[in-house]
Amino acid sequence: MAKDFRQFLEQLERDSPLEVIRIKKPVDPAAFELTALLVHLERQGKFPVLLLEQPLNLKSERAPFHFASNLYALRQRCALALGLRPADWALPLSLEYARRETQVVAPVVIGRAEAPVQEVVRTGDAVDLRDLPIVRHHRMDPAPYIDMTPVMRDPEGGFYNVAFLRTMYQGPRRLGLHMSPRHNWQIQRKYEAGKRPTPVAIIVSHHPAFYLGALNVSAFGVDDYAKIGAIMGEPLRLTASQSFGDDLLVPADAELIIEGQIPPGVKEVEGPFGEFTGYYGPQRLRPVIEVTAITHRREAILQHVFVGHRDNWIIGGIPKEGSLFNVIKGVVPTVRAVHFALSGCCRFNCYVSIDKKVDGETKQAALAALGACDFVKNVIVVDADIDVFNERDVMWAVATRVQADRDVDIIKGVKGNTLDPSQTDDIMTAKMIVDATKPVRRAFPSRVEVPKEALETVRLQDYIPLEILERLSPAPEVSGRA
Amino acid sequence: MARIFWVTCPQCRDRFYCHRDELRGKGIPLLCPYCGHRFLDSESPQIEE
């Protein structure tokens, strides 16, 4: 049986009932009710999946769908999505992604009649986006947005690219589409140059491993469907779209798909939109999608990503950790771990640990990371004794192993991210490399340590009663790994 | 990020921002994210850039 979202949710609820909270009261996602619930929980440091049993659609009616939110806000759940144990949330999850990311698994094509995502098909005048629950996330967002993954097919190479892109509700059959100058933008540009509409399909809900796979950092030209299959651990099942037939294949086991086309030469105002950076991206002129079909499973379970919050950051970070681990390993084989910390929105700040054998490997590793992914802005390279998943440990290395005049390099005029508010250029940014490793060619002091033998022989409970130990609260900053 | 300008909606008087190169002085109606009013930047009672 092919992997799908409902199967994943059922298993999550069965194995960890507190991970999924069913909300039985009607919730209006377009009136900020969902994101208000998420922020209340976030302020308490709690990140369960919320499953809305009665989400309202854009007509303020009870929609015949369920709606899931906050799926990716814990790395433990992302580990489950890849078939790992929750305890594998840190380095093992990155390394497993890295292992799978080196492979490709060709998709298989099945007939439309067998495709669950086409159990219900609406085309032509029957298409109405107002039938869907769509989330309005933040105050300055002008409309509800679908923030999942449009797929496009390159007109020359024939490969597919899947990417998280925001689409703004603009009318019953119209969406505004924001793209940064990356892979889907390249594809749409080719159609635009030929004055042809770009076929597009938005995969609104699928198994979480599908979305982790969609965020791989492969070069332009690699077929994302084959890469997603590798991350999912099985061939992705595809079927012909309703609007474009075999010219645009879509995932057969998705919960809901919106098909449409981007007409050439048409742009509308779009945004502002609260983005992954935690700031609003400005209102801009952007292409539109003319929606031609909506297909879905019966009682489909939709989802979104809570952009600008943990949910959005973590899902973006894990694939980059895996992909960059592979890239760095090519030039520095002793790389131990790569982590994108929450403090950098899991995009901008990249921590790399290496078992350095010769000076110079640090910059090799950092330059590889910077070259492989334009999101990466600041790379801190540490020794293997530093836990890159513990930001306090990383900053301790910076504090004690870095001399700014010697160990910090700035590279100007590199392609960055258009949504970074600190950039004064639309495209270009400055990148920073911090070498927080110990030197190889001169003597360096050692970390303090209590002898291992003492730690093994002296047991707390022999000196302090267990009931007192259990009542002691850890310092708030102790659980610093994230 | 590209240069932006803050604009005030002449209808609801709330503020939001836009991409300067694409929308400042271009004669393209802006969309107020709060009240849905469409207006030209020249109609804004206050612009900060």
Short mmCIF file of C-alpha atoms in Angstrom, two decimals:
data_model
loop_
_atom_site.label_atom_id
_atom_site.label_comp_id
_atom_site.label_asym_id
_atom_site.label_seq_id
_atom_site.Cartn_x
_atom_site.Cartn_y
_atom_site.Cartn_z
CA MET A 1 0.00 0.00 0.00
CA ALA A 2 1.43 3.37 -1.05
CA LYS A 3 2.26 5.87 1.68
CA ASP A 4 -0.32 8.56 2.23
CA PHE A 5 -1.12 11.23 4.75
CA ARG A 6 -4.17 9.66 6.43
CA GLN A 7 -2.21 6.48 7.11
CA PHE A 8 0.54 8.54 8.77
CA LEU A 9 -1.93 10.46 10.92
CA GLU A 10 -3.73 7.28 11.99
CA GLN A 11 -0.46 5.71 13.06
CA LEU A 12 0.62 8.85 14.90
CA GLU A 13 -2.67 8.98 16.80
CA ARG A 14 -2.50 5.27 17.58
CA ASP A 15 1.11 5.28 18.78
CA SER A 16 1.22 8.71 20.43
CA PRO A 17 -2.32 9.89 21.23
CA LEU A 18 -1.16 13.17 22.75
CA GLU A 19 0.66 14.11 19.55
CA VAL A 20 -2.64 14.75 17.76
CA ILE A 21 -5.32 16.95 19.26
CA ARG A 22 -8.68 16.79 17.53
CA ILE A 23 -10.57 20.08 17.63
CA LYS A 24 -14.25 19.32 17.40
CA LYS A 25 -15.54 22.91 17.48
CA PRO A 26 -15.77 24.75 14.13
CA VAL A 27 -12.63 26.74 13.39
CA ASP A 28 -12.38 29.47 10.75
CA PRO A 29 -8.80 29.38 9.42
CA ALA A 30 -9.42 32.43 7.24
CA ALA A 31 -10.30 34.51 10.32
CA PHE A 32 -6.93 33.82 12.04
CA GLU A 33 -8.61 31.34 14.42
CA LEU A 34 -6.20 28.52 13.60
CA THR A 35 -3.04 30.60 13.85
CA ALA A 36 -4.28 32.13 17.13
CA LEU A 37 -4.58 28.61 18.57
CA LEU A 38 -1.09 27.79 17.32
CA VAL A 39 0.45 30.91 18.85
CA HIS A 40 -1.20 30.24 22.22
CA LEU A 41 0.33 26.75 22.22
CA GLU A 42 3.68 28.05 20.98
CA ARG A 43 3.83 30.49 23.91
CA GLN A 44 3.44 27.51 26.23
CA GLY A 45 6.20 25.65 24.40
CA LYS A 46 3.74 23.02 23.11
CA PHE A 47 3.60 21.82 19.53
CA PRO A 48 0.98 19.11 19.01
CA VAL A 49 -0.63 18.44 15.64
CA LEU A 50 -4.02 20.13 15.55
CA LEU A 51 -6.61 18.23 13.56
CA LEU A 52 -9.63 20.41 12.82
CA GLU A 53 -12.71 18.24 12.42
CA GLN A 54 -14.90 21.14 11.34
CA PRO A 55 -12.81 23.69 9.47
CA LEU A 56 -14.86 26.44 7.83
CA ASN A 57 -14.37 27.13 4.14
CA LEU A 58 -14.09 30.58 2.59
CA LYS A 59 -17.91 30.78 2.47
CA SER A 60 -17.90 30.36 6.29
CA GLU A 61 -19.59 26.97 5.86
CA ARG A 62 -18.48 23.70 7.42
CA ALA A 63 -16.27 22.13 4.76
CA PRO A 64 -16.37 18.37 4.12
CA PHE A 65 -12.68 18.15 4.93
CA HIS A 66 -10.46 17.79 7.94
CA PHE A 67 -7.51 20.14 8.33
CA ALA A 68 -4.16 19.29 9.93
CA SER A 69 -1.69 21.82 11.24
CA ASN A 70 1.72 21.91 12.95
CA LEU A 71 2.83 18.54 11.53
CA TYR A 72 6.46 19.53 11.22
CA ALA A 73 6.90 21.59 14.38
CA LEU A 74 8.78 18.76 16.13
CA ARG A 75 11.77 16.99 14.60
CA GLN A 76 10.57 13.85 16.38
CA ARG A 77 7.52 13.74 14.09
CA CYS A 78 9.72 14.32 11.03
CA ALA A 79 11.79 11.34 12.16
CA LEU A 80 8.60 9.24 12.28
CA ALA A 81 7.74 10.43 8.78
CA LEU A 82 10.95 8.84 7.52
CA GLY A 83 10.28 5.64 9.46
CA LEU A 84 12.77 6.41 12.24
CA ARG A 85 12.22 6.49 16.00
CA PRO A 86 11.42 9.86 17.63
CA ALA A 87 14.67 9.47 19.58
CA ASP A 88 16.52 9.75 16.26
CA TRP A 89 15.44 13.40 15.88
CA ALA A 90 18.93 14.94 15.82
CA LEU A 91 21.96 13.65 13.90
CA PRO A 92 20.50 10.24 12.88
CA LEU A 93 17.62 12.04 11.11
CA SER A 94 20.01 14.30 9.18
CA LEU A 95 22.20 11.34 8.24
CA GLU A 96 19.25 9.22 7.13
CA TYR A 97 18.07 12.07 4.93
CA ALA A 98 21.62 12.36 3.59
CA ARG A 99 21.71 8.63 2.82
CA ARG A 100 18.41 8.64 0.95
CA GLU A 101 19.19 11.90 -0.82
CA THR A 102 22.03 10.24 -2.76
CA GLN A 103 19.50 7.95 -4.45
CA VAL A 104 16.74 8.37 -6.99
CA VAL A 105 13.66 6.16 -7.14
CA ALA A 106 11.76 6.44 -10.39
CA PRO A 107 8.04 7.13 -9.99
CA VAL A 108 5.36 4.80 -11.31
CA VAL A 109 2.33 5.94 -13.27
CA ILE A 110 -1.13 4.56 -12.57
CA GLY A 111 -4.47 5.17 -14.27
CA ARG A 112 -6.72 8.02 -13.18
CA ALA A 113 -9.43 5.59 -12.15
CA GLU A 114 -7.11 4.03 -9.57
CA ALA A 115 -5.80 7.36 -8.26
CA PRO A 116 -7.25 8.20 -4.84
CA VAL A 117 -6.66 11.91 -5.41
CA GLN A 118 -9.17 11.85 -8.27
CA GLU A 119 -12.02 10.26 -6.35
CA VAL A 120 -13.70 13.65 -6.57
CA VAL A 121 -13.03 15.82 -9.62
CA ARG A 122 -14.22 19.38 -10.16
CA THR A 123 -13.47 21.19 -13.40
CA GLY A 124 -14.76 24.24 -15.28
CA ASP A 125 -17.52 26.18 -13.54
CA ALA A 126 -17.67 23.59 -10.74
CA VAL A 127 -14.28 24.79 -9.51
CA ASP A 128 -14.57 27.14 -6.54
CA LEU A 129 -11.66 27.73 -4.19
CA ARG A 130 -14.13 29.12 -1.65
CA ASP A 131 -15.20 25.53 -1.00
CA LEU A 132 -11.85 24.96 0.70
CA PRO A 133 -10.66 25.90 4.17
CA ILE A 134 -7.66 28.18 3.55
CA VAL A 135 -5.56 29.79 6.24
CA ARG A 136 -4.97 33.48 6.77
CA HIS A 137 -1.84 33.38 8.87
CA HIS A 138 -0.74 36.84 10.01
CA ARG A 139 -2.26 40.27 10.42
CA MET A 140 -0.78 41.92 7.32
CA ASP A 141 -1.63 39.00 4.98
CA PRO A 142 -4.28 40.45 2.64
CA ALA A 143 -6.06 37.14 2.04
CA PRO A 144 -5.97 33.44 2.88
CA TYR A 145 -2.94 31.68 1.45
CA ILE A 146 -2.22 28.10 0.42
CA ASP A 147 1.43 27.63 1.33
CA MET A 148 2.09 24.09 0.14
CA THR A 149 3.86 22.86 -3.01
CA PRO A 150 3.22 23.76 -6.65
CA VAL A 151 4.80 21.35 -9.15
CA MET A 152 5.91 22.42 -12.62
CA ARG A 153 7.53 20.52 -15.48
CA ASP A 154 10.49 21.91 -17.37
CA PRO A 155 9.50 22.38 -21.03
CA GLU A 156 12.97 21.46 -22.28
CA GLY A 157 14.27 18.80 -19.90
CA GLY A 158 10.92 17.22 -19.02
CA PHE A 159 11.85 16.97 -15.34
CA TYR A 160 9.52 17.99 -12.52
CA ASN A 161 10.23 20.53 -9.81
CA VAL A 162 8.25 20.69 -6.58
CA ALA A 163 8.68 23.65 -4.24
CA PHE A 164 6.96 25.33 -1.32
CA LEU A 165 5.52 28.55 -2.75
CA ARG A 166 2.86 30.82 -1.38
CA THR A 167 -0.36 31.28 -3.35
CA MET A 168 -2.83 34.02 -2.43
CA TYR A 169 -6.57 33.61 -2.81
CA GLN A 170 -7.64 36.20 -5.37
CA GLY A 171 -10.98 34.79 -6.54
CA PRO A 172 -12.94 31.54 -6.89
CA ARG A 173 -10.66 30.39 -9.73
CA ARG A 174 -7.64 32.63 -9.29
CA LEU A 175 -4.52 32.59 -7.11
CA GLY A 176 -1.55 34.95 -6.93
CA LEU A 177 1.81 33.15 -6.96
CA HIS A 178 5.05 34.32 -5.36
CA MET A 179 8.32 32.78 -6.52
CA SER A 180 11.88 33.63 -5.56
CA PRO A 181 14.35 33.26 -8.46
CA ARG A 182 14.91 29.53 -7.98
CA HIS A 183 13.87 26.39 -9.83
CA ASN A 184 10.13 26.85 -10.48
CA TRP A 185 10.85 30.45 -11.39
CA GLN A 186 13.34 29.19 -14.01
CA ILE A 187 10.70 26.87 -15.47
CA GLN A 188 7.98 29.51 -15.57
CA ARG A 189 10.44 31.95 -17.17
CA LYS A 190 10.92 29.55 -20.10
CA TYR A 191 7.18 29.29 -20.76
CA GLU A 192 6.89 33.05 -20.37
CA ALA A 193 9.64 33.61 -22.96
CA GLY A 194 7.69 31.48 -25.42
CA LYS A 195 4.48 33.38 -24.54
CA ARG A 196 2.93 30.10 -23.41
CA PRO A 197 0.95 29.40 -20.22
CA THR A 198 2.78 27.36 -17.59
CA PRO A 199 0.91 24.24 -16.41
CA VAL A 200 1.00 23.93 -12.63
CA ALA A 201 -0.52 21.74 -9.93
CA ILE A 202 -0.48 22.51 -6.22
CA ILE A 203 -0.11 19.43 -4.04
CA VAL A 204 -2.04 20.68 -1.05
CA SER A 205 -1.69 17.60 1.15
CA HIS A 206 0.36 14.40 1.06
CA HIS A 207 2.47 12.20 3.37
CA PRO A 208 4.99 14.31 5.37
CA ALA A 209 7.89 12.45 3.74
CA PHE A 210 6.66 13.78 0.39
CA TYR A 211 7.21 17.34 1.63
CA LEU A 212 10.56 16.53 3.25
CA GLY A 213 11.55 15.10 -0.13
CA ALA A 214 10.27 18.14 -2.00
CA LEU A 215 12.73 20.29 -0.05
CA ASN A 216 15.82 18.46 -1.29
CA VAL A 217 18.66 20.71 -2.39
CA SER A 218 19.36 19.07 -5.73
CA ALA A 219 20.68 20.90 -8.76
CA PHE A 220 18.26 22.33 -11.30
CA GLY A 221 17.47 19.51 -13.72
CA VAL A 222 17.14 16.71 -11.17
CA ASP A 223 13.65 15.22 -11.26
CA ASP A 224 12.02 15.98 -7.93
CA TYR A 225 9.51 13.16 -8.24
CA ALA A 226 12.41 10.67 -8.33
CA LYS A 227 14.13 12.44 -5.41
CA ILE A 228 10.90 12.45 -3.40
CA GLY A 229 10.59 8.71 -4.05
CA ALA A 230 14.06 8.23 -2.60
CA ILE A 231 13.18 10.18 0.54
CA MET A 232 9.82 8.41 0.92
CA GLY A 233 11.55 5.07 0.48
CA GLU A 234 9.24 3.91 -2.29
CA PRO A 235 8.32 4.96 -5.84
CA LEU A 236 5.97 7.93 -5.87
CA ARG A 237 2.73 6.99 -7.58
CA LEU A 238 1.70 9.49 -10.26
CA THR A 239 -1.32 9.88 -12.47
CA ALA A 240 -2.36 12.10 -15.36
CA SER A 241 -3.71 15.48 -14.32
CA GLN A 242 -7.25 16.37 -15.31
CA SER A 243 -6.18 19.57 -17.05
CA PHE A 244 -3.01 18.51 -18.88
CA GLY A 245 -3.16 14.71 -19.06
CA ASP A 246 0.24 13.02 -19.31
CA ASP A 247 1.94 16.37 -19.93
CA LEU A 248 1.68 17.11 -16.21
CA LEU A 249 1.63 14.07 -13.96
CA VAL A 250 0.48 14.58 -10.38
CA PRO A 251 0.91 12.51 -7.19
CA ALA A 252 -1.86 9.91 -7.15
CA ASP A 253 -1.94 9.49 -3.36
CA ALA A 254 -2.20 13.16 -2.45
CA GLU A 255 -5.24 14.28 -0.49
CA LEU A 256 -6.07 17.30 -2.66
CA ILE A 257 -4.58 18.92 -5.75
CA ILE A 258 -5.35 22.24 -7.41
CA GLU A 259 -4.54 22.37 -11.14
CA GLY A 260 -4.16 25.49 -13.20
CA GLN A 261 -2.03 27.51 -15.54
CA ILE A 262 0.02 30.66 -15.27
CA PRO A 263 -0.87 32.92 -18.21
CA PRO A 264 2.12 34.71 -19.75
CA GLY A 265 2.41 38.43 -19.25
CA VAL A 266 -0.15 38.70 -16.44
CA LYS A 267 0.84 40.11 -13.06
CA GLU A 268 -1.26 41.29 -10.13
CA VAL A 269 -0.42 42.80 -6.75
CA GLU A 270 0.25 40.06 -4.23
CA GLY A 271 1.20 40.17 -0.55
CA PRO A 272 2.37 41.36 1.90
CA PHE A 273 2.82 37.91 3.39
CA GLY A 274 4.30 36.83 6.72
CA GLU A 275 7.30 34.81 5.59
CA PHE A 276 9.75 32.25 6.95
CA THR A 277 12.05 35.04 8.14
CA GLY A 278 9.50 36.16 10.72
CA TYR A 279 8.93 39.37 8.71
CA TYR A 280 6.39 40.20 6.05
CA GLY A 281 7.58 40.09 2.47
CA PRO A 282 6.35 43.27 0.71
CA GLN A 283 3.40 43.60 -1.63
CA ARG A 284 4.70 42.94 -5.14
CA LEU A 285 3.62 42.32 -8.69
CA ARG A 286 3.41 38.60 -9.19
CA PRO A 287 2.06 36.05 -11.71
CA VAL A 288 -1.35 34.51 -11.23
CA ILE A 289 -2.67 30.98 -11.51
CA GLU A 290 -5.95 30.46 -13.35
CA VAL A 291 -7.38 27.41 -11.61
CA THR A 292 -8.78 24.78 -13.96
CA ALA A 293 -9.48 21.81 -11.68
CA ILE A 294 -9.63 20.70 -8.06
CA THR A 295 -9.34 16.98 -7.40
CA HIS A 296 -9.37 15.25 -4.04
CA ARG A 297 -9.95 12.14 -2.03
CA ARG A 298 -13.30 11.75 -0.33
CA GLU A 299 -13.12 13.36 3.14
CA ALA A 300 -9.71 14.73 2.28
CA ILE A 301 -7.41 15.88 5.09
CA LEU A 302 -5.83 19.15 4.07
CA GLN A 303 -2.77 20.71 5.63
CA HIS A 304 -0.70 23.86 5.68
CA VAL A 305 2.62 24.92 7.13
CA PHE A 306 2.63 27.61 9.83
CA VAL A 307 5.03 29.86 7.99
CA GLY A 308 7.44 31.95 10.06
CA HIS A 309 7.24 29.52 12.97
CA ARG A 310 8.81 26.20 14.01
CA ASP A 311 6.54 24.20 11.70
CA ASN A 312 7.95 26.01 8.69
CA TRP A 313 11.51 26.26 9.95
CA ILE A 314 12.06 22.62 10.90
CA ILE A 315 10.72 21.13 7.69
CA GLY A 316 13.05 23.43 5.76
CA GLY A 317 16.09 22.63 7.86
CA ILE A 318 16.21 18.84 7.87
CA PRO A 319 16.57 18.37 4.08
CA LYS A 320 19.29 21.01 3.96
CA GLU A 321 21.18 19.22 6.72
CA GLY A 322 21.09 15.97 4.74
CA SER A 323 21.90 17.50 1.37
CA LEU A 324 24.72 19.69 2.65
CA PHE A 325 26.20 16.81 4.64
CA ASN A 326 26.64 14.96 1.34
CA VAL A 327 28.07 17.99 -0.44
CA ILE A 328 30.56 18.75 2.35
CA LYS A 329 31.55 15.10 2.67
CA GLY A 330 32.76 15.31 -0.94
CA VAL A 331 35.43 17.85 0.03
CA VAL A 332 35.88 17.21 3.76
CA PRO A 333 35.34 13.48 4.37
CA THR A 334 35.61 13.93 8.14
CA VAL A 335 32.43 16.01 8.38
CA ARG A 336 30.47 14.82 11.42
CA ALA A 337 27.22 16.79 11.41
CA VAL A 338 25.35 19.69 9.83
CA HIS A 339 22.59 21.56 11.60
CA PHE A 340 20.32 24.45 10.70
CA ALA A 341 19.33 26.06 13.99
CA LEU A 342 15.91 27.49 14.81
CA SER A 343 17.58 30.82 15.61
CA GLY A 344 18.35 31.23 11.90
CA CYS A 345 14.88 30.14 10.77
CA CYS A 346 16.59 26.81 9.90
CA ARG A 347 17.78 28.55 6.71
CA PHE A 348 20.36 31.25 7.35
CA ASN A 349 22.64 29.87 10.08
CA CYS A 350 24.41 26.62 9.30
CA TYR A 351 26.52 24.83 11.93
CA VAL A 352 28.99 22.25 10.65
CA SER A 353 31.21 20.00 12.76
CA ILE A 354 34.30 18.37 11.32
CA ASP A 355 37.05 16.18 12.69
CA LYS A 356 39.68 18.55 11.33
CA LYS A 357 42.90 16.92 10.22
CA VAL A 358 44.59 19.88 8.49
CA ASP A 359 44.05 23.63 8.62
CA GLY A 360 42.03 24.89 5.69
CA GLU A 361 39.43 22.15 5.84
CA THR A 362 37.18 24.52 7.73
CA LYS A 363 36.86 26.90 4.82
CA GLN A 364 36.52 24.04 2.36
CA ALA A 365 33.51 22.84 4.33
CA ALA A 366 32.02 26.31 4.69
CA LEU A 367 32.45 27.21 1.03
CA ALA A 368 30.84 23.95 -0.02
CA ALA A 369 27.83 24.75 2.17
CA LEU A 370 27.57 28.29 0.83
CA GLY A 371 27.86 27.14 -2.77
CA ALA A 372 25.29 24.40 -2.46
CA CYS A 373 22.40 26.39 -1.03
CA ASP A 374 21.67 30.09 -1.50
CA PHE A 375 19.65 30.24 1.72
CA VAL A 376 22.82 29.71 3.76
CA LYS A 377 24.15 33.03 4.98
CA ASN A 378 26.34 32.35 8.02
CA VAL A 379 28.39 29.18 8.40
CA ILE A 380 30.01 28.35 11.73
CA VAL A 381 32.39 25.43 11.55
CA VAL A 382 33.27 23.70 14.83
CA ASP A 383 35.31 20.71 15.94
CA ALA A 384 33.85 17.27 16.43
CA ASP A 385 33.69 17.72 20.22
CA ILE A 386 30.97 20.36 19.75
CA ASP A 387 27.32 19.29 19.49
CA VAL A 388 25.94 21.32 16.57
CA PHE A 389 22.40 20.56 17.78
CA ASN A 390 23.17 22.47 20.97
CA GLU A 391 23.43 26.14 20.08
CA ARG A 392 24.94 27.01 23.46
CA ASP A 393 27.76 24.58 22.73
CA VAL A 394 28.31 26.17 19.30
CA MET A 395 28.37 29.67 20.77
CA TRP A 396 30.81 28.46 23.45
CA ALA A 397 33.14 27.39 20.65
CA VAL A 398 32.73 30.80 19.02
CA ALA A 399 33.46 32.50 22.33
CA THR A 400 36.57 30.49 23.11
CA ARG A 401 38.08 29.48 19.77
CA VAL A 402 37.48 32.52 17.55
CA GLN A 403 39.54 35.65 17.04
CA ALA A 404 37.41 37.86 14.81
CA ASP A 405 40.33 39.39 12.87
CA ARG A 406 41.69 35.96 11.99
CA ASP A 407 38.76 33.54 11.94
CA VAL A 408 35.92 35.44 10.31
CA ASP A 409 35.61 35.82 6.53
CA ILE A 410 33.05 37.92 4.70
CA ILE A 411 32.15 37.21 1.08
CA LYS A 412 30.26 40.05 -0.57
CA GLY A 413 27.88 40.10 -3.50
CA VAL A 414 26.64 36.51 -3.41
CA LYS A 415 23.12 35.41 -4.37
CA GLY A 416 21.02 35.43 -1.23
CA ASN A 417 17.33 35.27 -0.50
CA THR A 418 14.94 37.98 -1.61
CA LEU A 419 13.05 37.75 1.68
CA ASP A 420 16.02 38.52 3.94
CA PRO A 421 15.17 41.96 5.36
CA SER A 422 18.82 42.77 6.10
CA GLN A 423 19.70 42.64 2.39
CA THR A 424 19.76 46.03 0.73
CA ASP A 425 20.02 44.50 -2.73
CA ASP A 426 17.07 42.55 -4.11
CA ILE A 427 19.21 39.49 -4.83
CA MET A 428 22.72 39.83 -3.45
CA THR A 429 23.83 39.37 0.11
CA ALA A 430 27.02 39.01 2.14
CA LYS A 431 27.98 35.61 3.51
CA MET A 432 30.00 34.98 6.65
CA ILE A 433 32.28 32.10 7.56
CA VAL A 434 33.26 31.68 11.20
CA ASP A 435 36.06 29.22 11.86
CA ALA A 436 35.41 28.12 15.45
CA THR A 437 37.74 25.16 15.27
CA LYS A 438 40.95 24.69 17.23
CA PRO A 439 44.16 25.14 15.25
CA VAL A 440 45.94 21.98 14.14
CA ARG A 441 49.47 23.40 14.03
CA ARG A 442 49.81 24.94 17.48
CA ALA A 443 49.18 23.71 21.00
CA PHE A 444 45.68 24.56 22.26
CA PRO A 445 44.19 24.21 25.77
CA SER A 446 41.89 21.36 26.71
CA ARG A 447 38.24 21.51 27.86
CA VAL A 448 37.66 20.92 31.53
CA GLU A 449 36.30 17.53 32.51
CA VAL A 450 35.45 15.58 35.65
CA PRO A 451 37.15 12.17 35.37
CA LYS A 452 34.97 9.52 33.73
CA GLU A 453 35.75 7.05 36.49
CA ALA A 454 34.33 9.44 39.10
CA LEU A 455 31.18 9.98 37.07
CA GLU A 456 30.71 6.23 36.82
CA THR A 457 31.26 5.46 40.49
CA VAL A 458 29.54 8.45 42.10
CA ARG A 459 25.75 8.15 41.75
CA LEU A 460 23.46 11.05 42.64
CA GLN A 461 20.81 8.89 44.30
CA ASP A 462 23.36 7.58 46.78
CA TYR A 463 23.74 11.09 48.16
CA ILE A 464 20.45 12.88 47.45
CA PRO A 465 17.09 11.14 48.01
CA LEU A 466 15.28 10.28 44.75
CA GLU A 467 12.09 12.10 45.80
CA ILE A 468 14.09 15.31 46.17
CA LEU A 469 15.87 14.78 42.86
CA GLU A 470 12.56 14.33 41.10
CA ARG A 471 11.19 17.54 42.60
CA LEU A 472 14.14 19.65 41.44
CA SER A 473 13.32 21.69 38.34
CA PRO A 474 15.95 21.88 35.63
CA ALA A 475 17.19 25.37 34.82
CA PRO A 476 15.05 26.79 32.01
CA GLU A 477 17.93 26.93 29.57
CA VAL A 478 19.01 23.31 30.09
CA SER A 479 16.80 21.86 27.36
CA GLY A 480 18.66 23.96 24.82
CA ARG A 481 18.79 21.39 22.04
CA ALA A 482 16.40 22.10 19.20
CA MET B 1 15.04 42.22 0.70
CA ALA B 2 14.37 44.76 -1.96
CA ARG B 3 13.77 48.35 -0.93
CA ILE B 4 10.30 48.93 0.38
CA PHE B 5 8.00 51.84 1.08
CA TRP B 6 5.39 52.02 3.82
CA VAL B 7 2.04 53.27 2.65
CA THR B 8 -1.09 54.35 4.53
CA CYS B 9 -4.49 53.23 3.25
CA PRO B 10 -6.68 56.32 2.60
CA GLN B 11 -9.77 54.34 3.61
CA CYS B 12 -8.87 52.56 6.87
CA ARG B 13 -5.69 54.55 7.71
CA ASP B 14 -3.70 51.39 8.51
CA ARG B 15 -0.17 50.89 7.17
CA PHE B 16 1.55 48.21 5.11
CA TYR B 17 4.52 48.03 2.79
CA CYS B 18 5.28 47.42 -0.86
CA HIS B 19 8.21 46.67 -3.18
CA ARG B 20 9.62 50.05 -4.18
CA ASP B 21 10.95 49.24 -7.68
CA GLU B 22 7.80 47.43 -8.71
CA LEU B 23 5.08 49.61 -7.21
CA ARG B 24 6.27 53.10 -6.24
CA GLY B 25 4.90 55.71 -8.66
CA LYS B 26 3.96 53.09 -11.24
CA GLY B 27 0.26 53.88 -11.42
CA ILE B 28 -0.63 50.40 -10.26
CA PRO B 29 -3.42 50.21 -7.65
CA LEU B 30 -2.21 48.82 -4.33
CA LEU B 31 -4.36 46.47 -2.26
CA CYS B 32 -4.92 47.31 1.38
CA PRO B 33 -4.47 44.03 3.27
CA TYR B 34 -6.78 45.17 6.07
CA CYS B 35 -9.86 46.59 4.36
CA GLY B 36 -9.41 45.44 0.73
CA HIS B 37 -9.46 49.01 -0.63
CA ARG B 38 -7.52 49.52 -3.87
CA PHE B 39 -5.74 52.83 -4.30
CA LEU B 40 -2.78 54.48 -5.99
CA ASP B 41 0.27 55.30 -3.88
CA SER B 42 -0.27 58.97 -4.80
CA GLU B 43 -3.58 58.81 -2.87
CA SER B 44 -1.88 57.68 0.33
CA PRO B 45 -1.97 60.32 3.10
CA GLN B 46 1.50 59.26 4.24
CA ILE B 47 4.38 57.41 2.61
CA GLU B 48 7.60 56.41 4.33
CA GLU B 49 10.55 55.23 2.29
#
